[in-house]
Every structure is written in C-alpha cells, then in structure tokens.
Short mmCIF file of C-alpha atoms in Angstrom, two decimals:
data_model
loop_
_atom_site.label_atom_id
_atom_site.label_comp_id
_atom_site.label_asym_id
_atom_site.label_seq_id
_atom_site.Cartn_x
_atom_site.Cartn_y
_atom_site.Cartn_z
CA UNK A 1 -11.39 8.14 54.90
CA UNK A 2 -14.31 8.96 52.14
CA UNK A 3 -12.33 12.26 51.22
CA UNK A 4 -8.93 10.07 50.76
CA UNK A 5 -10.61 7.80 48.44
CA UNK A 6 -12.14 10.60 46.45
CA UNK A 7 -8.90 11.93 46.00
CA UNK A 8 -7.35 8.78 45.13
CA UNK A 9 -9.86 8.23 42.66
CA UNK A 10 -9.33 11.88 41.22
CA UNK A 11 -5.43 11.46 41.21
CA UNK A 12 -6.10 8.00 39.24
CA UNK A 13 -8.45 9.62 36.78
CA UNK A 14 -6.45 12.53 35.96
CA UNK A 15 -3.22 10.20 35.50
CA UNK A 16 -5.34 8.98 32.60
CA UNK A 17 -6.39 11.41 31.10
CA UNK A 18 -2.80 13.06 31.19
CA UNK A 19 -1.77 9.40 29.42
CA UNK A 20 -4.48 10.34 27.10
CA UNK A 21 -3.45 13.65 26.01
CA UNK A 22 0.00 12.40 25.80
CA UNK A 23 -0.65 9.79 23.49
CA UNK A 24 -3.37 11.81 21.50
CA UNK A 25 -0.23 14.80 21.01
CA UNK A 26 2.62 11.71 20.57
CA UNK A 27 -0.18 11.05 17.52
CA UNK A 28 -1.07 14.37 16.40
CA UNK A 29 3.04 15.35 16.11
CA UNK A 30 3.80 12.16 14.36
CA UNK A 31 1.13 12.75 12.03
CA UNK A 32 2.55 16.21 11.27
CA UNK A 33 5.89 14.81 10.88
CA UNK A 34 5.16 12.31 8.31
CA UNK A 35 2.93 15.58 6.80
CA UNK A 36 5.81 18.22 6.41
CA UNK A 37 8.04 17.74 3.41
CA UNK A 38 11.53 16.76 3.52
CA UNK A 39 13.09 19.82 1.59
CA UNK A 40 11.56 22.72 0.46
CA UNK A 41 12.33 25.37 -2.70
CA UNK A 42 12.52 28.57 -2.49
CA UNK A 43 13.85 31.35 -4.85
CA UNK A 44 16.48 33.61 -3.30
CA UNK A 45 14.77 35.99 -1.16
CA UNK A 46 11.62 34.13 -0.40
CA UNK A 47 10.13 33.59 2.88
CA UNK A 48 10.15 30.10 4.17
CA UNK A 49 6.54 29.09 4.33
CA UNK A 50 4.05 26.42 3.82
CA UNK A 51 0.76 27.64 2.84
CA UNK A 52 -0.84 24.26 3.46
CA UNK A 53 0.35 24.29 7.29
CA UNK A 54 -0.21 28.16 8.36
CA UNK A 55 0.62 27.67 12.08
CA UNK A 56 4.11 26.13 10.67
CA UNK A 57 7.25 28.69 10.96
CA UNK A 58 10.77 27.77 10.97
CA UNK A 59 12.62 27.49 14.28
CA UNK A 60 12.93 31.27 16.11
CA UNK A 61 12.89 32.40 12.47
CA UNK A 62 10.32 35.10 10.65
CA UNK A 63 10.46 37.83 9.03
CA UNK A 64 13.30 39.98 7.54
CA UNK A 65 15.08 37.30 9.47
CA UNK A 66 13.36 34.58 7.27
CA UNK A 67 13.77 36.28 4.47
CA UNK A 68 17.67 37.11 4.62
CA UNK A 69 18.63 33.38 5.33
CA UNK A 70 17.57 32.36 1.76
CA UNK A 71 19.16 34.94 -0.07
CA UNK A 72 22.31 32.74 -0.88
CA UNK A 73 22.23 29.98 -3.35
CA UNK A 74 22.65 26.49 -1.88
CA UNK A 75 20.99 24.90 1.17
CA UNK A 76 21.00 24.95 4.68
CA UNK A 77 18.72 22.97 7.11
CA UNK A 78 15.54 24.66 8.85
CA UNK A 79 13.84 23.43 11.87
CA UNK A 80 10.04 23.77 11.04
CA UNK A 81 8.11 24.57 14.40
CA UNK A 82 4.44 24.89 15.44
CA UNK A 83 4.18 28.78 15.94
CA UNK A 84 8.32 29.46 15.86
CA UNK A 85 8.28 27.92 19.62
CA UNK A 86 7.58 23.60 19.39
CA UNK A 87 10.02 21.79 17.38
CA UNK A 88 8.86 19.26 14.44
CA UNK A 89 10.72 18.45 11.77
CA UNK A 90 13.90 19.47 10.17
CA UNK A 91 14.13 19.89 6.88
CA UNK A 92 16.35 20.92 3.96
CA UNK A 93 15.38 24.30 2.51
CA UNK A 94 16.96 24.22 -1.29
CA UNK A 95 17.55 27.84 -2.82
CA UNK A 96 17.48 27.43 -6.47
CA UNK A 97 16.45 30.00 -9.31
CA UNK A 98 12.56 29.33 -10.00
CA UNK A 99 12.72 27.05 -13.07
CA UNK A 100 10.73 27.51 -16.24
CA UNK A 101 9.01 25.02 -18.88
CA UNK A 102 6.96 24.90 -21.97
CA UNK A 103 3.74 23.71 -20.41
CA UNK A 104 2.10 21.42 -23.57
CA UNK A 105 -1.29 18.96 -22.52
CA UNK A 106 -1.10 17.79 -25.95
CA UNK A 107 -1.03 14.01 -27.19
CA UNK A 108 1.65 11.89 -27.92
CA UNK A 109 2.61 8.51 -29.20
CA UNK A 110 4.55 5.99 -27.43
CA UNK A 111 6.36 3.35 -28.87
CA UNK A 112 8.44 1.12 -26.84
CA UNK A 113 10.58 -1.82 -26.40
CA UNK A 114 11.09 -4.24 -23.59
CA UNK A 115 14.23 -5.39 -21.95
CA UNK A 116 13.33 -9.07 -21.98
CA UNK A 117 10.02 -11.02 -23.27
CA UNK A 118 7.38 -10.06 -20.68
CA UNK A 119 5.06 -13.17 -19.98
CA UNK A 120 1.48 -12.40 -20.54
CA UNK A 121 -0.10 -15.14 -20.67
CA UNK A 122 -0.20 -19.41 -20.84
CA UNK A 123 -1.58 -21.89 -23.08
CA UNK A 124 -1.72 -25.70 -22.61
CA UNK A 125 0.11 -27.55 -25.40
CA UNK A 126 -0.34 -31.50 -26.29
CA UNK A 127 2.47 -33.45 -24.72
CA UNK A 128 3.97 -36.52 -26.27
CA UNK A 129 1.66 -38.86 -24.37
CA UNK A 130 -1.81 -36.69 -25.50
CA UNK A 131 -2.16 -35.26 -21.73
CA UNK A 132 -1.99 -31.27 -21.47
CA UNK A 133 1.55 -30.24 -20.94
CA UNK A 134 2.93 -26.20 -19.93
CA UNK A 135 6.45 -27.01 -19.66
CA UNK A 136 6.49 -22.94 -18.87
CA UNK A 137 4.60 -23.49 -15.55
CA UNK A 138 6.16 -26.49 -14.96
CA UNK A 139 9.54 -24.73 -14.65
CA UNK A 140 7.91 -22.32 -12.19
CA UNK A 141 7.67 -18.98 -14.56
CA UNK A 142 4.37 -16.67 -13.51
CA UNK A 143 2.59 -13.71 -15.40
CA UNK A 144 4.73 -10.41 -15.63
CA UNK A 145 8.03 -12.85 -15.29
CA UNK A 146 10.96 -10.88 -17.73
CA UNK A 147 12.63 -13.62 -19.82
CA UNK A 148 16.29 -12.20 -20.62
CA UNK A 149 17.80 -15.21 -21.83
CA UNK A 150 17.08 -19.02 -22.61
CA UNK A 151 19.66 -20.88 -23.51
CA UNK A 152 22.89 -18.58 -25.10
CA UNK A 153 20.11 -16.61 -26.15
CA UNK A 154 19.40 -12.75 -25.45
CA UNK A 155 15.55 -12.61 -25.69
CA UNK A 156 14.90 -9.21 -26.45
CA UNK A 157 12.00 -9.54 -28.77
CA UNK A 158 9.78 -12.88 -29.72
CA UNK A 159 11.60 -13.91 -32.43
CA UNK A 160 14.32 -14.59 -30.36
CA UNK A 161 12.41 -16.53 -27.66
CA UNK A 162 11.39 -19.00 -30.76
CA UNK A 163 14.80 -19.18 -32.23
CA UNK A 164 15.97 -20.21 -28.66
CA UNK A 165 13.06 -22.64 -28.03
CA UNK A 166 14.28 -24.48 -31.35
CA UNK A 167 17.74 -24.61 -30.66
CA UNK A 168 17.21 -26.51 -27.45
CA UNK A 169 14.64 -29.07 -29.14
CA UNK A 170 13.12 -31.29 -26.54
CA UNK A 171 16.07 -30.99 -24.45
CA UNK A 172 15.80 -29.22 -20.94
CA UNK A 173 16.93 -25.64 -21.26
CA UNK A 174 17.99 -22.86 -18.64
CA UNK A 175 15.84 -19.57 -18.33
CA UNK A 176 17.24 -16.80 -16.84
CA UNK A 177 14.24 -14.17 -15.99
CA UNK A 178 13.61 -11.31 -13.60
CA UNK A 179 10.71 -11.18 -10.75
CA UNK A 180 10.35 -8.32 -8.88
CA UNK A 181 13.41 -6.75 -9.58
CA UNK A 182 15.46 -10.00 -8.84
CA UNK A 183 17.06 -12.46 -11.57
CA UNK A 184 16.24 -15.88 -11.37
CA UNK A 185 16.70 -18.81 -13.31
CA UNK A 186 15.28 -22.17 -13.72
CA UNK A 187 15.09 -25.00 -16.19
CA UNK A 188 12.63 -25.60 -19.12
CA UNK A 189 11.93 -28.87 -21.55
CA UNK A 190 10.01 -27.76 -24.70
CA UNK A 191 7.13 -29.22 -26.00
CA UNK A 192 6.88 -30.51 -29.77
CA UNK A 193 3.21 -28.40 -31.03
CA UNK A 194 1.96 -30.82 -34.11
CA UNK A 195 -0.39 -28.50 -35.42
CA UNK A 196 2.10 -25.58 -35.17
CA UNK A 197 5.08 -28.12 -36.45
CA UNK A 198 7.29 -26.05 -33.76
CA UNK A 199 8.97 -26.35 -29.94
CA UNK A 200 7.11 -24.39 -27.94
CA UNK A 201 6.90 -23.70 -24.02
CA UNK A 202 3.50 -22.60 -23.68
CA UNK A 203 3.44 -19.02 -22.96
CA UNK A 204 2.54 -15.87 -24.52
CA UNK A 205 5.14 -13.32 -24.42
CA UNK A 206 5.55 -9.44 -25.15
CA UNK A 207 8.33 -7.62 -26.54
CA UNK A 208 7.05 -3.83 -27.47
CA UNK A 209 3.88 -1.71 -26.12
CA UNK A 210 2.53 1.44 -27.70
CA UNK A 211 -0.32 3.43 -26.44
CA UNK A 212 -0.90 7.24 -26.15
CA UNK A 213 -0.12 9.82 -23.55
CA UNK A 214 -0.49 13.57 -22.93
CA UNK A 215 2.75 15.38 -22.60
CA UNK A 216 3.40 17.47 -19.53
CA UNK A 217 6.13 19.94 -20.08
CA UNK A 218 9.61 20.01 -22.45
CA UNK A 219 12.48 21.88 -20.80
CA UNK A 220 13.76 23.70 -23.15
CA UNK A 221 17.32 24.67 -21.59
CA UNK A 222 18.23 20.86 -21.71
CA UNK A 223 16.17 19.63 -24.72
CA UNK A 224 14.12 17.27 -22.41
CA UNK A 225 10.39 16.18 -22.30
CA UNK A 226 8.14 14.61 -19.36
CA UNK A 227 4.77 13.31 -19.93
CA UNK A 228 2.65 10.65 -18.10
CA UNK A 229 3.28 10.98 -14.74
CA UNK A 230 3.50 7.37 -14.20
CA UNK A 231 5.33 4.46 -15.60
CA UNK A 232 4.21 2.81 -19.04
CA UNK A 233 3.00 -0.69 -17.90
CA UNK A 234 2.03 -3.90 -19.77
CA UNK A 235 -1.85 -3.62 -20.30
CA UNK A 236 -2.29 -7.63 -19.21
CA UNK A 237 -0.14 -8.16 -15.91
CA UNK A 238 0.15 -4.55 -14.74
CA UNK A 239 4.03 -4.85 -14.76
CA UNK A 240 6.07 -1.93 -15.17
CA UNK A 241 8.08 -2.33 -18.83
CA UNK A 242 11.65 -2.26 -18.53
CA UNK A 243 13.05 0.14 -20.99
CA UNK A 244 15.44 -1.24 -23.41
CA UNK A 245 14.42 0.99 -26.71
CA UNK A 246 11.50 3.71 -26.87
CA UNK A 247 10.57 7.06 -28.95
CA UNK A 248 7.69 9.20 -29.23
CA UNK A 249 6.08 10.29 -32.20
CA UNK A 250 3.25 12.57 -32.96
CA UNK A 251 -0.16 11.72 -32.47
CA UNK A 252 -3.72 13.26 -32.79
CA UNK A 253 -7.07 12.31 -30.50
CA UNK A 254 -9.63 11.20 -32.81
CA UNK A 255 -12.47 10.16 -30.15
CA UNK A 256 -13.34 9.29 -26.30
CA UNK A 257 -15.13 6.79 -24.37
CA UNK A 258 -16.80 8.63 -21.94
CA UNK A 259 -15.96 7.30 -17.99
CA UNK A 260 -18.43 6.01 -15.82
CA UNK A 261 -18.19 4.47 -12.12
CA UNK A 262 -16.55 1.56 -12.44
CA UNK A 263 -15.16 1.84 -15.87
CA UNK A 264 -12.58 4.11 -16.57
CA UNK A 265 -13.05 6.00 -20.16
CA UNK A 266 -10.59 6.48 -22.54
CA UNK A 267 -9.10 8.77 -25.13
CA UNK A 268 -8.62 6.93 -28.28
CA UNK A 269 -5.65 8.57 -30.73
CA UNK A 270 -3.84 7.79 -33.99
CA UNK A 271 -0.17 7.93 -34.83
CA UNK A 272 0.66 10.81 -37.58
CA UNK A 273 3.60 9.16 -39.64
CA UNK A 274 6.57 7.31 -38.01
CA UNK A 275 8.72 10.36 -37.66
CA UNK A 276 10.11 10.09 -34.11
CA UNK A 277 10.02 13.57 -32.10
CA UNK A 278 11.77 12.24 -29.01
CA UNK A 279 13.69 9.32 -27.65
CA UNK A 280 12.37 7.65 -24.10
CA UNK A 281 15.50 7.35 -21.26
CA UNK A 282 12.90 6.88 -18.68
CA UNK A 283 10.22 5.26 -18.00
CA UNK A 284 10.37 5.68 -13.98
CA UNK A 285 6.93 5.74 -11.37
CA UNK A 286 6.54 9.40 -11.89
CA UNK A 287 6.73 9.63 -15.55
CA UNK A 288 8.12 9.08 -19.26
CA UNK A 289 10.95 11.47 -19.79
CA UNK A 290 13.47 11.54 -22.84
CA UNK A 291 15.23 13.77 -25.46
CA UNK A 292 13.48 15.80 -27.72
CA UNK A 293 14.06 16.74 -31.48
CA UNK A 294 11.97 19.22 -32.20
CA UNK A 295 9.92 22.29 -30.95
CA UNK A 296 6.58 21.89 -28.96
CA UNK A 297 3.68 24.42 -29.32
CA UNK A 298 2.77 25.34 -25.81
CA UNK A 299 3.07 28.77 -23.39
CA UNK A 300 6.32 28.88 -21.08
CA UNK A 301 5.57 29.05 -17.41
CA UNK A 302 7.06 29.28 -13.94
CA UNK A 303 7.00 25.75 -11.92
CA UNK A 304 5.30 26.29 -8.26
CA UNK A 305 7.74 24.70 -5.67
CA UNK A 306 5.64 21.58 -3.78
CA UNK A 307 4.71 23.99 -1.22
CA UNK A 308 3.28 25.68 -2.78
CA UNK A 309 0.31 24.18 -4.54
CA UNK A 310 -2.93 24.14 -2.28
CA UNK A 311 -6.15 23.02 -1.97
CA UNK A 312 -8.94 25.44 -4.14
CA UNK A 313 -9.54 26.49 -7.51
CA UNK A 314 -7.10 25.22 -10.65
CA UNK A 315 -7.40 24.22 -14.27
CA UNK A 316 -6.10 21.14 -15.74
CA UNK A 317 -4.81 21.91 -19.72
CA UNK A 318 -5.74 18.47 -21.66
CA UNK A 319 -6.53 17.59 -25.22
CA UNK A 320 -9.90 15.56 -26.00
CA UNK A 321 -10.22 16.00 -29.87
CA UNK A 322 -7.67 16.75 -32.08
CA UNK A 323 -3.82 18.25 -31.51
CA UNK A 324 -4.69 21.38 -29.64
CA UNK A 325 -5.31 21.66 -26.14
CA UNK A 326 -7.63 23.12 -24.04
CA UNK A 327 -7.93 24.67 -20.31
CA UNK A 328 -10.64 23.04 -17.97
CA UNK A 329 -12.08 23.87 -14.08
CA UNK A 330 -10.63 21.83 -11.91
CA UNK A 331 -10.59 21.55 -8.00
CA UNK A 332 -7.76 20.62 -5.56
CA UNK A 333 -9.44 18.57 -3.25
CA UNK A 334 -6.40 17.89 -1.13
CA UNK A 335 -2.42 17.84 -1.24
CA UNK A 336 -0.09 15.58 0.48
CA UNK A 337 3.77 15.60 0.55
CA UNK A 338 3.59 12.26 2.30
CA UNK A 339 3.25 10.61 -0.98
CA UNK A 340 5.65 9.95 -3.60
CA UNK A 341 3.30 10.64 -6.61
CA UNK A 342 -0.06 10.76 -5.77
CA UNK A 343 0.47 14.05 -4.15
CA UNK A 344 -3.11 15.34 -5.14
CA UNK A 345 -6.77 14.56 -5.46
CA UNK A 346 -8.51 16.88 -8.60
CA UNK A 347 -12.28 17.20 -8.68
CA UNK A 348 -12.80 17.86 -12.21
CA UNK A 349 -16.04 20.80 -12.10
CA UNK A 350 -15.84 21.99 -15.93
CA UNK A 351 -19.41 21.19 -17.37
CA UNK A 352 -17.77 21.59 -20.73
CA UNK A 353 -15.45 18.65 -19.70
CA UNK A 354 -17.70 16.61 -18.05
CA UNK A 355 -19.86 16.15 -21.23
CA UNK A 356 -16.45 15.38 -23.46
CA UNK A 357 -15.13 12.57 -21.12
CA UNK A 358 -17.17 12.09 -17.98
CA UNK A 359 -14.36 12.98 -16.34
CA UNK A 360 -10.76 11.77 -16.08
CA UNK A 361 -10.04 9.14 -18.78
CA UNK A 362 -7.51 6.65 -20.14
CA UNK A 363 -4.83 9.33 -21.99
CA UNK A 364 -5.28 12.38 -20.24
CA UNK A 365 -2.23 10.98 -17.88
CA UNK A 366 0.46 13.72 -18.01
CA UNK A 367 -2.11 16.45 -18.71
CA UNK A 368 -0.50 19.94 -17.00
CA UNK A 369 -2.60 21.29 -13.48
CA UNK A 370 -1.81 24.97 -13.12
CA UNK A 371 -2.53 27.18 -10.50
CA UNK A 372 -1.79 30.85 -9.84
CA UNK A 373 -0.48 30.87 -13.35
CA UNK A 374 2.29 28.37 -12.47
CA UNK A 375 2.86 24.60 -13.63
CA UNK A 376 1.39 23.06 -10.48
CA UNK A 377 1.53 19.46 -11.20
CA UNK A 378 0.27 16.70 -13.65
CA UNK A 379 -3.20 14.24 -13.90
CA UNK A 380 -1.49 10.26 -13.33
CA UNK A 381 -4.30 8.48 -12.46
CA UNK A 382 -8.32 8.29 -12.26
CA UNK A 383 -10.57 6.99 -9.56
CA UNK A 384 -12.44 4.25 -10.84
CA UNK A 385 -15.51 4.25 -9.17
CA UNK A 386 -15.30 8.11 -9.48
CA UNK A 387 -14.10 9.23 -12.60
CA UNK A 388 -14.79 13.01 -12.32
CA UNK A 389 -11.99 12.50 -9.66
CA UNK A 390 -8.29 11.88 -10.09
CA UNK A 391 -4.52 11.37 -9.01
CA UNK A 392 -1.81 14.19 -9.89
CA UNK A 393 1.81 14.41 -8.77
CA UNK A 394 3.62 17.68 -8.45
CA UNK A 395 5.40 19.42 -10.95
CA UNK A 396 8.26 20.12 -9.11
CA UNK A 397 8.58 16.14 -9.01
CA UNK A 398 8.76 15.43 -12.45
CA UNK A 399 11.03 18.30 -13.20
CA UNK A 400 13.70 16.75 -10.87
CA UNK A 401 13.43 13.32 -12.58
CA UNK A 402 13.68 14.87 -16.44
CA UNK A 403 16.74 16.23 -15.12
CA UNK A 404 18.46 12.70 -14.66
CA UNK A 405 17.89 12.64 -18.22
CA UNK A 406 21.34 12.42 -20.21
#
C-alpha cells in the first residue's frame, strides 16, 4: 500500500511538472513568435538568415538550397524553424535589389500648417451676468480637439475661427471637430469679450508649428526626403498635426542645452532665408517625408534590411553646431521587430558627444545610425530620465513610407 501511494504521488508530481514545461514552452514559442518579423529582405542570392536569432533557419531549408530559392525577384513565403526541424512562424521573404540613399544627419527647418485649428488651451471670459463663462467647454470641446468648421466656415487658420465666431454673434453655432481620428460636432453660443470688443469662445487655438529636425536620408531615384522618425506634434497637447500645408527650408544649429535626467536637452537652430528646399506629404508615426528641390550634401550608402541590424558597436551621424555633420560612438543596446518604430535602444558612448549634448537631445530626431557601413536606422526619441540613451526605428522602415510619397 505505502509503495502505491508513492507512486501515486510521483505520477501526480510529474503530471505537473509536464503542465509546467508545457506552459513554460507554450510561453517561450509565443514569445518567439511575436519576436520574428513578418517579412524579411533579401537581395537576390542571399541566404535567409536572422543574425539576431542564430538557432532560427527556414523550414528543411540551408544552404545552396537557401541560397537558390531567393535568386528570383518577387516573394514567396518561408517557414522560419528552431534548428530547420520545429516550426514557428511563417513569414514573407521579399527579394528586392538592395536600395541606396544619400545618408545626410544635417538640420532642417520645418514649417507647417494644420488641417483644422488645434485647441491648445482655455481661458474664462466674462459672461453677460459678470460670472465666468467658457462657452468652448460648455459645448464639450477638450485640449488637442481639431476644429474644421464652425458655422459655413472652413477653419483652417485663426483668422478664420474669429471671422466665424463673429458671424454667429451671440447666437448658438455648430462646431464640427475631430477627436481621435473621429468627427464630431456639437453646438457653441459665443461670448461678447468687453475689453477685447469681440465674440469669443474661450479657447486658444493653433493653426501652424515650426521647429527643427535632422534629416535622415533623400532618395535620390524618386526626389524624396525622410527625416524625424516620428510625427511632428503640437508642443502643448502632444497631438499629432494633421497635415494640410508644410515645407522645409534650410536651417543651421546655433547652440544646445545640454540633457540631464529628467530634462531632455535640446538643439536650438535658426532658419537661413525662406527659400523652401522641400515640400512635406507626410507627416506619419515614423517620420516627415516629402519632395525635394534641390541637392543634399551627404555620402550615398546601402540600406541594411531589418534583419539585419544587431546589437554591438554603431555610430549615429548628427549635427550639434553648425550645417555639417559629424559621426559619433554609439551602442545598440537591443533590437526588436515587435515594434513598429521603436525598434532600437542606442547607448550613446562618444565622450566627444557626451560633453556637446549630454546625450540625446531635442533635434537630433532623424539623425542616421549606421552600422557595417550601411544606413541602419534613425534616433526618434530620448529617454528622459536617461538621456545618454535613446529610441531609433529602422531604416528599412522609413524607406518604405518615403516611397508612398507622390
């Protein structure tokens, strides 16, 4: 009887550990799964492989074998295994020509236009009984609302948002306005302003931004340029600006504010004349991209595919004084495909930059990475509370937006 309950008790225990390992491998494979890209590039005759993910292989594949399936322009799909034997993931294996651009890391001015009159901000007003009055709030409008028409109306800059505000006197009026990508509409009463002898409805609103970015790349073949690496957004509500008008014009860094934990630096620029080099088509989460008008100083270089780009040594090519840019020591402190644009954290290690900036600053977004001699990706953001530390997005990335470019 004692030796049946022992092996009861053994049976029971290994059932759960089995359980165990079965859940800790259900984890482990989903984890890889959500890992592995979904494509991958590869020039005609290269060898499927991710460098990140050694053990990975394609399905029964290596080799000459490997090698001869990617010979052909087009695609096919590819079943990405651990060690050519356990199925993961499959993917779509692109072959494509291994594109070229005129990597640049120098400034740039941005000057853009809203679609709509971006709230910002409210302000009480005096109603007609003396009590404070917002009829803004009132009609339910919030920060980083887009007002695209009040009245019969268009608001496309401030002046019209005051003509419209006058037409309707002190007579309710309806709003149309977009939140969150959805268009809403509601109904607001202006309020007479005796000091400023005017209707008003109590809000602050924003029609144009400017600022200054590094560019990234332009590709030549098409006569487009990228820069940024992440949307332009409006400095008080952190809302994306919906492009309706924008051009970029030359620009030249004339100081820095040095970063420190918990304040993010910045590079501080100057336009050079109003002569517009570019026009802005995009302004999209991964980047500014437009037509250009002119030539860019800058060396041409090969793009690395996503897969390519690892963790290790790298330089980042940035300007912090002037027009002309300069490379830096960087290290790739991990790379991700599971993200859409922060696909990789960069340790900035240059002493040289480190006494310039602190670090990653306000500007630099859009500065070129390159590894291995190849355009490996661009700086988007900075850690705040670590500002030798930042966010870059691959190359490959912003090279397939800038070619939805018209």
């Amino acid at each position: 009887m004692r030796n049946t309950g022992r092996r009861t008790r053994g049976g029971r225990l290994g059932r759960i550990c089995a359980a165990y390992c079965l859940a800790a491998l259900t984890a482990a494979l989903g984890w890889l799964y959500s890992s592995l890209p979904d494509h991958i590039s590869l020039e005609p005759g290269q060898a499927l492989a991710l460098p990140r993910f050694a053990y990975i292989q394609p399905m029964g594949g290596s080799g000459a074998r490997n090698v001869a399936s990617t010979w052909t322009a087009g695609s096919y799909q590819a079943t990405l295994s651990i060690g050519g034997v356990l199925p993961v993931k499959t993917v779509r294996a692109v072959i494509t020509p291994r594109p070229s651009v005129r990597v640049c890391g120098t400034p740039f001015g941005v000057k853009m236009f809203s679609e709509g009159a971006l709230v910002v901000g409210f302000t009480d007003l005096n109603g007609p009984d003396g009590a404070p009055a917002n009829p803004a709030k009132e009609a339910g409008l919030r920060l980083g609302d887009r007002v695209i028409c009040i009245g019969d109306t268009a608001t496309e800059s401030n002046d019209a948002v005051k003509a419209a505000l006058e037409q309707a006197g002190g007579q309710p009026v309806r709003v149309v306005y977009v939140r969150d990508g959805s268009q809403q509409q509601t109904f607001l009463t202006p309020c007479w302003d005796e000091t400023a002898q005017e209707w008003r409805a109590g809000m602050w609103v924003r029609d144009s931004s400017a600022g200054v970015g590094t560019l990234t790349f332009i590709d030549e073949e098409n006569g487009v340029f990228a820069g940024l690496g992440h949307s332009i957004s409006d400095g008080d509500t952190g809302q994306s600006i919906a492009l309706r008008s924008g051009e970029i014009v030359p620009c030249e860094i004339i100081g820095c504010t040095q970063g420190a934990a918990g304040s993010p630096g910045e590079l501080k620029g100057k336009f050079i004349g109003s002569h517009a080099v570019g026009t802005i088509e995009i302004n999209g989460e991964n980047g500014v991209y437009g037509s250009t008008r002119t030539s860019f100083a800058g060396q041409v270089m090969e793009v690395a595919f996503a897969q390519e780009v690892v963790e290790g040594p790298a330089q980042i090519l940035t300007t912090t004084r002037g027009q002309t840019a300069r490379l830096y020591d960087v290290e790739i402190e991990k790379v991700t495909d599971a993200e859409q644009v922060r696909n990789m954290v960069i340790h900035v290690t240059d002493p040289a930059l480190l006494a310039e900036t602190g670090g990653i600053v306000q500007g630099m977004s859009g500065s070129p990475i390159l590894q291995d001699g190849r355009l490996a990706g661009a700086v988007t953001h900075v850690l705040v509370n670590d500002p030798t530390r930042g966010y870059a997005i691959f190359a490959e990335t912003m090279l397939a937006q800038a070619g939805a470019v018209e």
